């Protein structure tokens, strides 16, 4: 099992550009999440999904969009990149209700918006 | 807005020292409390998921306790080793909905000097 994989590992964007961060898990987990991690801060939830076709906003959803067409994939879309979106992005997944089960994290995508 | 606070923010200890840190969370509507270990340049890895008041969990030299009535959890490391150097994150899951959303603290960064 590869677990949770993310691509790319690192990306530089210009202000106003768009991109999609890819996330795939091979553990057949129902729940998937996108977090961002800023220096000195914990992980902030951007969006999450409880299953294919179902997504919902987390704490900091502005400027992002997601889709979940399959159980395995949960891409995160940045439409108009802004410097405030410079961060490290982590995708995670969990099985079952997602509360008592641990979340498994991908390796992260480092994004720099200039 | 739910607040999860961790203290101290950072900690420097000598190899062999025992140490502990605190995670404070809302004492109402508790569902689960997670602890994760996050090494630099890696992704967070689960240590414990705690669900019952009075829970104690142990993994090697690391253990954790839970007090849901007063809203805190302690993480203990006995005989710290340099490989314990990492950021330790706690995450609170409230019980108001069945969505698996975790609220993370900002983390305690531990540095163990040989």
Coordinates of C-alpha atoms in Angstrom, one line a residue, chain A residues 7-82:
Chain A
X7 CA 1.6 15.7 -6.1
X8 CA 3.4 17.9 -6.7
X9 CA 5.9 18.1 -3.8
X10 CA 6.7 21.7 -4.4
X11 CA 5.3 24.4 -6.7
X12 CA 5.9 28.1 -7.3
X13 CA 2.9 30.0 -8.6
X14 CA 2.5 33.6 -9.7
X15 CA -0.4 35.7 -8.3
X16 CA -3.6 35.0 -10.2
X17 CA -2.5 31.6 -11.5
X18 CA -4.5 28.5 -10.8
X19 CA -3.5 24.9 -10.0
X20 CA -4.7 21.6 -8.7
X21 CA -3.1 19.7 -5.9
X22 CA -3.6 16.0 -6.3
X23 CA -4.3 13.6 -3.5
X24 CA -4.8 9.8 -3.8
X25 CA -5.3 7.1 -1.2
X26 CA -5.3 3.4 -1.7
X27 CA -6.7 2.3 1.6
X28 CA -10.4 2.5 0.6
X29 CA -11.0 5.2 3.2
X30 CA -14.3 7.0 3.1
X31 CA -13.1 10.2 4.7
X32 CA -10.6 12.5 3.1
X33 CA -9.3 16.0 4.2
X34 CA -7.2 18.9 3.1
X35 CA -5.3 20.9 5.6
X36 CA -2.9 23.8 5.4
X37 CA -0.1 24.4 7.8
X38 CA 1.4 27.8 8.4
X39 CA 4.5 28.6 10.5
X40 CA 3.7 28.6 14.2
X41 CA 0.2 27.4 13.6
X42 CA -1.4 24.0 13.8
X43 CA -3.2 22.3 10.9
X44 CA -6.2 24.2 9.6
X45 CA -8.9 22.2 7.8
X46 CA -9.7 23.5 4.4
X47 CA -12.3 21.0 3.0
X48 CA -13.2 17.5 3.8
X49 CA -15.2 14.7 2.2
X50 CA -17.2 11.9 3.8
X51 CA -17.4 9.9 0.6
X52 CA -17.5 10.1 -3.2
X53 CA -19.7 13.0 -4.3
X54 CA -19.9 14.6 -0.9
X55 CA -17.7 17.5 0.2
X56 CA -18.0 20.2 2.8
X57 CA -16.1 23.3 4.0
X58 CA -13.7 23.3 6.9
X59 CA -12.3 26.2 8.9
X60 CA -10.5 28.0 6.0
X61 CA -12.2 27.2 2.7
X62 CA -12.0 30.6 1.0
X63 CA -10.0 30.6 -2.3
X64 CA -10.2 26.8 -2.7
X65 CA -12.5 24.2 -4.3
X66 CA -12.6 20.5 -4.1
X67 CA -14.3 17.5 -5.8
X68 CA -14.6 13.9 -4.9
X69 CA -15.6 11.8 -7.9
X70 CA -14.0 8.6 -6.7
X71 CA -13.2 7.1 -3.3
X72 CA -9.5 7.3 -4.1
X73 CA -9.0 10.9 -5.3
X74 CA -9.6 14.2 -3.6
X75 CA -8.0 17.1 -5.6
X76 CA -7.8 20.6 -4.2
X77 CA -8.1 23.5 -6.7
X78 CA -6.7 27.0 -6.3
X79 CA -8.4 29.3 -8.8
X80 CA -6.7 32.6 -8.3
X81 CA -3.5 32.1 -6.3
X82 CA -2.8 34.8 -3.7

